[in-house]
Short mmCIF file of C-alpha atoms and ligand atoms in Angstrom, two decimals:
data_model
loop_
_atom_site.label_atom_id
_atom_site.label_comp_id
_atom_site.label_asym_id
_atom_site.label_seq_id
_atom_site.Cartn_x
_atom_site.Cartn_y
_atom_site.Cartn_z
CA MET A 283 -9.88 -23.07 17.03
CA SER A 284 -13.47 -21.84 17.07
CA LEU A 285 -14.38 -18.68 15.24
CA GLU A 286 -15.64 -17.25 18.50
CA ALA A 287 -12.30 -17.72 20.20
CA LEU A 288 -10.63 -16.05 17.23
CA VAL A 289 -12.88 -13.03 17.51
CA GLN A 290 -12.64 -12.79 21.26
CA ASP A 291 -8.89 -13.11 21.35
CA PRO A 292 -7.36 -11.70 18.20
CA THR A 293 -3.86 -12.23 19.59
CA ILE A 294 -4.23 -15.99 19.20
CA PRO A 295 -3.19 -16.20 15.54
CA ALA A 296 -0.13 -14.10 16.25
CA GLU A 297 1.09 -16.41 18.99
CA SER A 298 0.33 -19.86 17.65
CA GLY A 299 3.01 -21.38 15.42
CA PRO A 300 2.72 -22.16 11.72
CA VAL A 301 0.16 -24.77 10.81
CA VAL A 302 2.26 -26.58 8.20
CA SER A 303 6.02 -26.95 8.35
CA ALA A 304 7.18 -28.30 5.02
CA PRO A 305 8.68 -26.92 1.82
CA TYR A 306 5.90 -26.04 -0.58
CA ASN A 307 5.47 -28.13 -3.76
CA GLU A 308 5.92 -25.39 -6.36
CA SER A 309 5.87 -27.65 -9.42
CA GLY A 310 2.35 -28.85 -8.61
CA PHE A 311 1.21 -25.23 -8.44
CA ASN A 312 3.00 -24.25 -11.63
CA SER A 313 1.50 -27.10 -13.63
CA SER A 314 -2.06 -26.04 -12.80
CA VAL A 315 -2.00 -22.23 -12.46
CA MET A 316 -1.33 -20.04 -15.51
CA THR A 317 2.16 -18.60 -15.43
CA THR A 318 1.22 -14.93 -15.47
CA TYR A 319 3.37 -14.05 -12.47
CA GLY A 320 7.06 -14.32 -11.66
CA ARG A 321 6.86 -15.63 -8.10
CA TYR A 322 9.37 -15.59 -5.28
CA PRO A 323 10.02 -19.12 -4.00
CA ILE A 324 8.02 -18.55 -0.82
CA ALA A 325 4.57 -19.85 0.13
CA ILE A 326 2.93 -17.59 2.69
CA GLU A 327 0.71 -19.34 5.18
CA ARG A 328 -0.24 -16.90 7.89
CA GLY A 329 -0.06 -13.26 8.90
CA ALA A 330 -0.52 -11.03 11.94
CA GLY A 331 0.01 -7.28 12.00
CA CYS A 332 3.02 -6.50 9.77
CA ASN A 333 4.39 -10.06 10.01
CA LEU A 334 3.99 -13.03 7.70
CA TRP A 335 5.06 -16.65 8.10
CA ASP A 336 5.80 -19.07 5.28
CA THR A 337 5.06 -22.80 5.18
CA GLU A 338 8.49 -23.52 6.59
CA GLY A 339 7.92 -21.33 9.63
CA ARG A 340 10.15 -18.45 8.52
CA GLU A 341 9.02 -15.01 9.64
CA TYR A 342 8.97 -11.96 7.36
CA LEU A 343 8.38 -8.29 7.96
CA ASP A 344 5.80 -7.35 5.33
CA PHE A 345 6.59 -4.03 3.62
CA VAL A 346 4.59 -5.05 0.54
CA ALA A 347 1.17 -5.35 2.22
CA GLY A 348 -0.28 -7.25 -0.72
CA ILE A 349 0.98 -4.40 -2.96
CA ALA A 350 -0.20 -1.38 -0.97
CA THR A 351 -3.43 -3.12 -0.09
CA CYS A 352 -3.41 -4.50 3.49
CA THR A 353 -4.09 -1.12 5.09
CA LEU A 354 -4.54 -2.61 8.57
CA GLY A 355 -1.97 -5.39 8.13
CA HIS A 356 -2.95 -9.01 8.68
CA ALA A 357 -5.59 -10.46 11.01
CA HIS A 358 -6.48 -7.03 12.40
CA PRO A 359 -9.06 -7.59 15.20
CA ALA A 360 -11.49 -5.07 13.71
CA MET A 361 -11.41 -6.85 10.33
CA VAL A 362 -11.71 -10.29 11.94
CA GLU A 363 -14.73 -9.07 13.87
CA THR A 364 -16.47 -7.51 10.83
CA VAL A 365 -15.74 -10.41 8.48
CA THR A 366 -17.12 -12.86 11.04
CA ARG A 367 -20.21 -10.83 11.81
CA GLN A 368 -21.03 -10.05 8.19
CA ILE A 369 -20.61 -13.59 6.82
CA GLN A 370 -22.97 -14.78 9.56
CA THR A 371 -25.50 -12.08 8.71
CA LEU A 372 -25.49 -11.43 4.95
CA HIS A 373 -22.69 -11.53 2.41
CA HIS A 374 -24.27 -11.04 -1.03
CA VAL A 375 -27.63 -10.13 -2.53
CA SER A 376 -26.93 -8.15 -5.76
CA ASN A 377 -27.79 -4.55 -6.47
CA LEU A 378 -31.41 -5.41 -7.22
CA TYR A 379 -32.04 -4.30 -3.63
CA TYR A 380 -30.85 -1.57 -1.29
CA ILE A 381 -27.70 -2.55 0.63
CA PRO A 382 -27.60 -0.29 3.71
CA VAL A 383 -23.89 -0.79 4.44
CA GLN A 384 -23.07 0.17 0.81
CA GLY A 385 -24.85 3.46 1.46
CA GLU A 386 -22.90 3.91 4.70
CA LEU A 387 -19.59 3.27 2.95
CA ALA A 388 -20.49 5.73 0.18
CA LYS A 389 -21.39 8.29 2.83
CA TRP A 390 -18.07 7.81 4.62
CA LEU A 391 -16.12 8.21 1.38
CA ILE A 392 -18.07 11.31 0.38
CA ASP A 393 -17.70 12.85 3.84
CA HIS A 394 -13.93 12.28 3.67
CA SER A 395 -13.25 13.38 0.09
CA CYS A 396 -14.29 15.93 -2.55
CA ALA A 397 -16.72 13.47 -4.17
CA ASP A 398 -20.52 13.57 -4.12
CA ARG A 399 -21.31 10.05 -5.44
CA ALA A 400 -19.80 6.58 -5.47
CA PHE A 401 -20.15 3.44 -7.59
CA PHE A 402 -18.73 0.18 -6.22
CA CYS A 403 -16.94 -2.59 -8.10
CA ASN A 404 -14.21 -5.12 -7.32
CA SER A 405 -10.79 -3.90 -8.39
CA GLY A 406 -8.69 -0.97 -9.49
CA ALA A 407 -8.93 -1.75 -13.18
CA GLU A 408 -12.69 -2.01 -12.91
CA ALA A 409 -12.91 1.28 -11.00
CA ASN A 410 -10.92 2.92 -13.80
CA GLU A 411 -13.18 1.34 -16.44
CA GLY A 412 -16.08 3.00 -14.61
CA ALA A 413 -14.26 6.35 -14.67
CA ILE A 414 -13.53 5.98 -18.41
CA LYS A 415 -17.15 5.12 -19.20
CA LEU A 416 -18.36 8.03 -17.07
CA ALA A 417 -16.00 10.47 -18.83
CA ARG A 418 -17.04 9.18 -22.27
CA LYS A 419 -20.73 9.47 -21.53
CA TYR A 420 -20.16 12.97 -20.13
CA ALA A 421 -18.30 13.90 -23.32
CA HIS A 422 -21.10 12.61 -25.55
CA THR A 423 -24.08 13.87 -23.61
CA VAL A 424 -22.85 17.08 -21.98
CA LYS A 425 -20.01 18.28 -24.20
CA GLY A 426 -21.19 16.95 -27.57
CA ILE A 427 -17.82 15.40 -28.43
CA GLU A 428 -18.33 12.70 -31.05
CA LYS A 429 -15.00 10.90 -30.50
CA PRO A 430 -13.76 11.64 -26.98
CA ILE A 431 -10.07 11.21 -26.17
CA ILE A 432 -8.61 10.67 -22.71
CA LEU A 433 -5.07 11.89 -22.09
CA THR A 434 -2.93 9.70 -19.84
CA ALA A 435 0.74 9.85 -18.87
CA HIS A 436 3.86 7.98 -19.90
CA ALA A 437 4.95 5.54 -17.15
CA SER A 438 1.42 5.45 -15.75
CA PHE A 439 -0.39 2.33 -14.59
CA HIS A 440 -4.16 1.95 -14.66
CA GLY A 441 -4.80 -1.81 -14.72
CA ARG A 442 -4.87 -4.92 -16.92
CA THR A 443 -8.22 -4.91 -18.72
CA LEU A 444 -8.13 -3.91 -22.38
CA ALA A 445 -9.21 -0.31 -21.77
CA THR A 446 -6.89 0.11 -18.80
CA ILE A 447 -3.80 -1.39 -20.50
CA THR A 448 -4.54 1.10 -23.27
CA ALA A 449 -4.76 3.89 -20.69
CA THR A 450 -1.51 2.66 -19.17
CA GLY A 451 1.33 4.55 -20.85
CA GLN A 452 3.81 1.65 -20.81
CA PRO A 453 4.23 -0.45 -23.98
CA LYS A 454 5.36 -3.53 -22.01
CA TYR A 455 1.81 -4.04 -20.70
CA GLN A 456 0.29 -3.70 -24.20
CA LYS A 457 2.59 -5.91 -26.27
CA ASN A 458 0.71 -8.65 -28.18
CA PHE A 459 -2.69 -7.49 -26.93
CA ASP A 460 -3.52 -5.18 -29.81
CA PRO A 461 -5.74 -3.94 -31.29
CA LEU A 462 -5.91 -1.59 -28.32
CA MET A 463 -8.89 0.55 -27.40
CA PRO A 464 -9.26 3.77 -29.40
CA GLY A 465 -9.58 7.10 -27.62
CA PHE A 466 -6.37 7.39 -25.59
CA HIS A 467 -3.35 9.62 -26.08
CA TYR A 468 -0.17 9.81 -23.99
CA VAL A 469 1.71 12.80 -22.64
CA PRO A 470 4.82 13.05 -20.44
CA TYR A 471 3.97 13.24 -16.70
CA ASN A 472 4.48 16.57 -14.89
CA ASP A 473 4.70 18.47 -18.21
CA PHE A 474 1.95 21.06 -18.56
CA GLU A 475 2.97 22.36 -22.00
CA ALA A 476 2.66 18.81 -23.39
CA VAL A 477 -0.97 18.64 -22.20
CA LYS A 478 -1.81 22.04 -23.73
CA ASN A 479 -0.21 21.07 -27.04
CA ALA A 480 -1.98 17.69 -27.15
CA ILE A 481 -5.37 19.30 -26.53
CA ALA A 482 -4.83 21.75 -29.38
CA GLU A 483 -3.50 19.08 -31.76
CA LEU A 484 -6.20 16.50 -31.10
CA ASP A 485 -9.21 18.79 -31.47
CA ASP A 486 -10.44 18.40 -35.08
CA GLY A 487 -14.14 19.01 -34.59
CA GLU A 488 -14.86 15.30 -34.39
CA HIS A 489 -12.23 14.21 -31.86
CA GLY A 490 -11.67 16.19 -28.70
CA VAL A 491 -9.99 15.75 -25.33
CA ALA A 492 -12.71 14.80 -22.85
CA ALA A 493 -10.59 14.02 -19.82
CA ILE A 494 -7.10 13.85 -18.39
CA MET A 495 -6.47 10.75 -16.27
CA LEU A 496 -3.44 10.68 -14.00
CA GLU A 497 -2.06 9.26 -10.77
CA ALA A 498 -1.38 11.87 -8.07
CA LEU A 499 1.81 9.89 -7.51
CA GLN A 500 2.84 7.31 -10.09
CA GLY A 501 3.12 4.02 -8.19
CA GLU A 502 4.07 1.22 -10.59
CA GLY A 503 5.90 3.75 -12.75
CA GLY A 504 8.54 4.21 -10.03
CA VAL A 505 6.98 6.06 -7.06
CA ARG A 506 7.03 9.47 -8.76
CA PRO A 507 5.06 12.20 -6.98
CA GLY A 508 3.09 14.70 -9.04
CA ASP A 509 4.28 18.31 -9.12
CA VAL A 510 2.02 20.67 -7.21
CA GLU A 511 2.35 23.41 -9.83
CA TYR A 512 1.59 21.01 -12.70
CA PHE A 513 -1.59 19.73 -11.10
CA GLN A 514 -2.73 23.26 -10.19
CA GLN A 515 -2.21 24.35 -13.79
CA LEU A 516 -4.14 21.30 -14.99
CA ARG A 517 -7.00 22.05 -12.61
CA LYS A 518 -7.24 25.60 -13.92
CA LEU A 519 -7.11 24.41 -17.53
CA CYS A 520 -9.86 21.85 -16.85
CA ASP A 521 -12.02 24.52 -15.17
CA GLU A 522 -11.61 26.78 -18.19
CA THR A 523 -12.22 24.12 -20.85
CA GLY A 524 -14.65 21.73 -19.15
CA ILE A 525 -12.20 18.85 -19.63
CA LEU A 526 -12.60 16.39 -16.74
CA LEU A 527 -9.71 15.69 -14.40
CA ILE A 528 -9.68 12.03 -13.39
CA LEU A 529 -7.30 10.85 -10.69
CA ASP A 530 -6.42 7.20 -10.29
CA GLU A 531 -6.09 6.93 -6.50
CA VAL A 532 -6.01 3.12 -6.54
CA GLN A 533 -2.53 2.92 -5.00
CA VAL A 534 -1.88 6.30 -3.38
CA GLY A 535 -5.36 6.84 -1.90
CA MET A 536 -6.98 5.59 1.31
CA GLY A 537 -4.48 7.16 3.70
CA ARG A 538 -1.29 5.81 2.16
CA SER A 539 0.08 9.26 1.33
CA GLY A 540 -0.46 10.55 4.88
CA LYS A 541 -3.69 12.21 3.76
CA TYR A 542 -6.85 10.36 2.83
CA TRP A 543 -6.31 11.02 -0.88
CA GLY A 544 -3.24 11.65 -2.97
CA TYR A 545 -4.76 14.76 -4.54
CA GLU A 546 -4.76 16.46 -1.11
CA ASN A 547 -0.97 16.61 -1.40
CA LEU A 548 -1.39 18.65 -4.59
CA GLY A 549 -3.91 21.21 -3.36
CA ILE A 550 -6.50 20.33 -6.02
CA GLU A 551 -9.75 18.38 -6.37
CA PRO A 552 -10.45 15.95 -9.22
CA ASP A 553 -13.82 15.66 -10.98
CA ILE A 554 -13.65 11.88 -10.86
CA PHE A 555 -11.35 9.59 -8.89
CA THR A 556 -10.95 5.89 -8.29
CA SER A 557 -10.03 3.77 -5.29
CA ALA A 558 -9.36 0.08 -4.74
CA LYS A 559 -6.19 -1.50 -3.30
CA GLY A 560 -6.25 -0.15 0.28
CA LEU A 561 -10.01 0.41 0.38
CA GLY A 562 -10.95 -3.07 1.59
CA GLY A 563 -7.69 -3.71 3.40
CA GLY A 564 -7.23 -6.82 1.23
CA ILE A 565 -10.86 -7.78 0.66
CA PRO A 566 -11.59 -7.08 -3.03
CA ILE A 567 -13.49 -3.82 -3.58
CA GLY A 568 -13.11 -0.83 -5.87
CA ALA A 569 -14.92 2.47 -6.21
CA THR A 570 -15.44 5.13 -8.87
CA LEU A 571 -16.22 8.45 -7.21
CA CYS A 572 -17.27 11.72 -8.77
CA LYS A 573 -18.63 15.21 -8.30
CA SER A 574 -22.37 15.45 -8.87
CA LYS A 575 -21.93 17.37 -12.16
CA CYS A 576 -20.22 14.27 -13.69
CA ASP A 577 -22.76 11.77 -12.41
CA VAL A 578 -24.37 11.13 -15.81
CA PHE A 579 -24.98 7.39 -15.28
CA GLN A 580 -28.58 6.26 -15.44
CA PRO A 581 -30.09 2.86 -14.56
CA GLY A 582 -28.66 0.25 -16.92
CA ASP A 583 -25.54 2.26 -17.88
CA HIS A 584 -23.09 0.45 -15.64
CA ALA A 585 -23.20 -2.50 -13.25
CA SER A 586 -21.27 -5.17 -11.42
CA THR A 587 -22.69 -8.39 -9.96
CA PHE A 588 -20.35 -8.46 -6.97
CA GLY A 589 -19.83 -4.70 -6.78
CA GLY A 590 -20.71 -3.17 -3.43
CA ASN A 591 -21.88 -6.38 -1.82
CA PRO A 592 -22.57 -6.32 1.93
CA PHE A 593 -19.46 -8.33 2.77
CA ALA A 594 -16.94 -6.15 0.92
CA CYS A 595 -18.66 -2.91 1.95
CA ALA A 596 -18.79 -3.86 5.64
CA VAL A 597 -15.08 -4.65 5.64
CA ALA A 598 -14.19 -1.48 3.71
CA LEU A 599 -16.30 0.59 6.12
CA THR A 600 -14.39 -0.98 9.01
CA VAL A 601 -11.08 -0.13 7.31
CA CYS A 602 -12.24 3.48 6.86
CA GLN A 603 -13.48 3.81 10.44
CA THR A 604 -10.33 2.22 11.84
CA LEU A 605 -8.16 4.66 9.86
CA GLU A 606 -10.01 7.42 11.68
CA GLN A 607 -10.31 5.86 15.15
CA GLU A 608 -6.68 4.74 15.36
CA LYS A 609 -5.47 8.11 13.95
CA LEU A 610 -3.54 6.24 11.31
CA LEU A 611 -2.95 9.27 9.07
CA GLN A 612 -0.67 10.66 11.76
CA ASN A 613 1.12 7.33 12.01
CA VAL A 614 1.55 7.26 8.22
CA GLN A 615 3.12 10.74 8.25
CA GLU A 616 5.46 10.01 11.16
CA ARG A 617 6.51 6.53 10.08
CA GLY A 618 6.97 7.80 6.52
CA GLU A 619 9.35 10.52 7.70
CA GLN A 620 11.22 8.00 9.83
CA LEU A 621 11.53 5.62 6.89
CA ARG A 622 12.72 8.26 4.42
CA ALA A 623 15.24 9.65 6.92
CA GLY A 624 16.59 6.12 7.53
CA LEU A 625 16.75 5.32 3.81
CA ARG A 626 18.52 8.63 3.12
CA ALA A 627 21.10 7.74 5.77
CA ILE A 628 21.66 4.42 3.98
CA ALA A 629 21.80 6.24 0.62
CA SER A 630 24.57 8.48 1.97
CA LYS A 631 26.61 5.33 2.68
CA TYR A 632 25.99 4.02 -0.85
CA PRO A 633 26.32 7.14 -3.03
CA ASN A 634 27.43 5.08 -6.05
CA GLN A 635 24.43 2.77 -5.86
CA ILE A 636 21.47 4.80 -4.56
CA ALA A 637 20.33 7.79 -6.61
CA GLU A 638 17.34 9.05 -4.64
CA VAL A 639 14.79 8.33 -1.91
CA ARG A 640 11.32 9.83 -2.49
CA GLY A 641 7.66 9.41 -1.69
CA TRP A 642 4.71 10.54 0.40
CA GLY A 643 3.63 9.02 3.70
CA LEU A 644 4.02 5.25 3.45
CA ILE A 645 4.52 4.99 -0.30
CA ASN A 646 8.22 5.42 -0.86
CA GLY A 647 10.80 4.50 -3.45
CA MET A 648 14.56 4.04 -3.28
CA GLU A 649 15.93 4.58 -6.79
CA LEU A 650 19.17 2.92 -7.81
CA LYS A 651 21.66 4.59 -10.12
CA ALA A 652 20.91 4.08 -13.80
CA ASP A 653 24.54 3.45 -14.77
CA ILE A 654 25.17 0.42 -12.55
CA GLU A 655 24.12 -3.20 -13.00
CA LEU A 656 22.33 -3.50 -9.67
CA THR A 657 18.53 -3.71 -10.13
CA SER A 658 15.62 -3.28 -7.75
CA ALA A 659 14.95 -7.02 -8.13
CA ASP A 660 18.48 -7.76 -6.84
CA VAL A 661 17.95 -5.59 -3.77
CA VAL A 662 14.52 -7.13 -3.10
CA LYS A 663 16.03 -10.63 -3.32
CA ASN A 664 18.61 -9.62 -0.73
CA THR A 665 16.10 -8.04 1.66
CA ILE A 666 13.93 -11.17 1.48
CA ALA A 667 16.98 -13.15 2.60
CA GLU A 668 17.09 -10.74 5.57
CA GLY A 669 13.42 -11.39 6.35
CA LEU A 670 12.03 -8.19 4.79
CA LEU A 671 9.48 -8.34 1.96
CA LEU A 672 9.68 -5.47 -0.55
CA VAL A 673 8.48 -5.09 -4.13
CA PRO A 674 10.13 -3.33 -7.09
CA ALA A 675 8.39 -0.46 -8.89
CA GLY A 676 10.18 -0.84 -12.22
CA PRO A 677 13.76 -2.04 -12.82
CA LYS A 678 15.51 0.60 -10.72
CA VAL A 679 13.12 1.52 -7.89
CA VAL A 680 12.65 -0.46 -4.68
CA ARG A 681 9.18 0.24 -3.27
CA PHE A 682 8.21 0.46 0.43
CA VAL A 683 4.46 0.17 1.08
CA PRO A 684 3.98 -1.36 4.55
CA PRO A 685 0.62 -1.61 6.30
CA LEU A 686 -0.45 1.78 7.70
CA ILE A 687 -0.31 0.37 11.25
CA VAL A 688 3.47 -0.16 11.01
CA THR A 689 5.33 0.77 14.23
CA ALA A 690 8.54 2.75 14.77
CA GLN A 691 10.33 -0.47 15.83
CA GLU A 692 9.23 -2.22 12.65
CA ILE A 693 10.55 0.66 10.52
CA ASP A 694 13.88 0.41 12.35
CA LYS A 695 13.97 -3.35 11.79
CA ALA A 696 13.27 -2.88 8.08
CA LEU A 697 16.07 -0.29 7.80
CA VAL A 698 18.54 -2.74 9.33
CA ALA A 699 17.51 -5.33 6.74
CA VAL A 700 17.88 -2.83 3.87
CA GLU A 701 21.33 -1.84 5.07
CA LYS A 702 22.40 -5.51 5.23
CA ALA A 703 20.91 -6.13 1.79
CA MET A 704 22.90 -3.22 0.34
CA ALA A 705 26.06 -4.53 2.00
CA THR A 706 25.48 -7.94 0.39
CA ALA A 707 24.74 -6.32 -2.98
CA THR A 708 28.01 -4.39 -2.99
CA LYS A 709 30.27 -7.05 -1.52
C1 LIG B 802 -2.88 -1.57 -8.89
C2 LIG B 802 -3.33 -0.42 -9.66
C3 LIG B 802 -4.40 -0.51 -10.56
C4 LIG B 802 -5.06 -1.82 -10.89
O1 LIG B 802 -5.72 -2.35 -9.80
P1 LIG B 802 -6.26 -3.88 -9.88
O2 LIG B 802 -7.03 -4.03 -8.59
O3 LIG B 802 -5.06 -4.76 -9.97
O4 LIG B 802 -7.12 -3.98 -11.08
C5 LIG B 802 -4.83 0.64 -11.19
N1 LIG B 802 -4.23 1.82 -10.96
C6 LIG B 802 -3.20 1.95 -10.11
C7 LIG B 802 -2.61 3.30 -9.87
C8 LIG B 802 -2.70 0.84 -9.43
O5 LIG B 802 -1.66 0.96 -8.62
#
């Protein structure tokens, strides 16, 4: 099929059958790719909208979306058009030159958030590295803190680089990778007294708390929303002390919560925040955003070869504009309510297995009871057998993060699959 035909008729990939129809040779893959992931025995070949097809022609409803990343689903016509146009025009030049579409993307993000400035990189971890560097430089140059400390939360997730596994308050991600980065300290999430106590304890004239870095809703940690009162108290404390409030919006941002940014659900504004996952709709891009008072970077302080290249920025700008044009925030709110209502109805049929259903917009978790053997991985295995892809968020929480274009019928279809999966699990 010619590229032109693909662009002109975006329905073509959805209607044509799978290209290959054979079981995938997993052992060949496993002998050449490092075994850093536990993979499901499925090889995905093609996608359209919220559907995926594997190499054996099986169809799946995709409520993983590349882990909260494929904002517009798969093969969205607007993305196909932009990718095609941009690769034919200009895909990469480096930041030695002005990249107009990078400026346009920054402008869109600033116009639709509390930020004044943006720096572009390639992933969530890298966006958080940028935020950490920014906060440390601010501490040294503005606040005069010799050894700045960043508070982060237990059960948080901030990425897999050395600084971000240190920031991540979960020992399982840090094991065997020590020595970890100095300058981090953990507090329980949604506990304001713990933050106040830590600030007082850590300040010894040399060390001092420079920033508090949190997720507005903890994603990997089990889909746990932040408390409004907690975040408002933190904001006030930060205003009074000059400590920076950094929000990691990598998973909950970019419309997933039903608002553009997770912090909008908490009635506060961060000083610095980060974005990645949903920003490029599946094309790698990350961003560190901040208020102008925190923009202490000067030429040479921070950089990324690929960061903000024309290709990634053009696609991300298309994702942003499509969110707006297709009124997807409203869809996220409505479909999220529909999903939670449906999951709660299932929970009422399985009171001994399901403890709680919670979330914002289209980031939702179904938590299983702690005192039973059933795990989130068991439930996910069963839903996959029913043609529904889901992903755990920890051992007891099943996570639902479909593309933001998901329809009411697709939500209903997913609920049927979850109900069948629960029936199988409790047989
Ligand atoms: C996924 C995630 C990251 C890491 O993003 P990568 O692109 O994998 O580096 C950081 N923070 C949060 C909240 C995430 O969900």
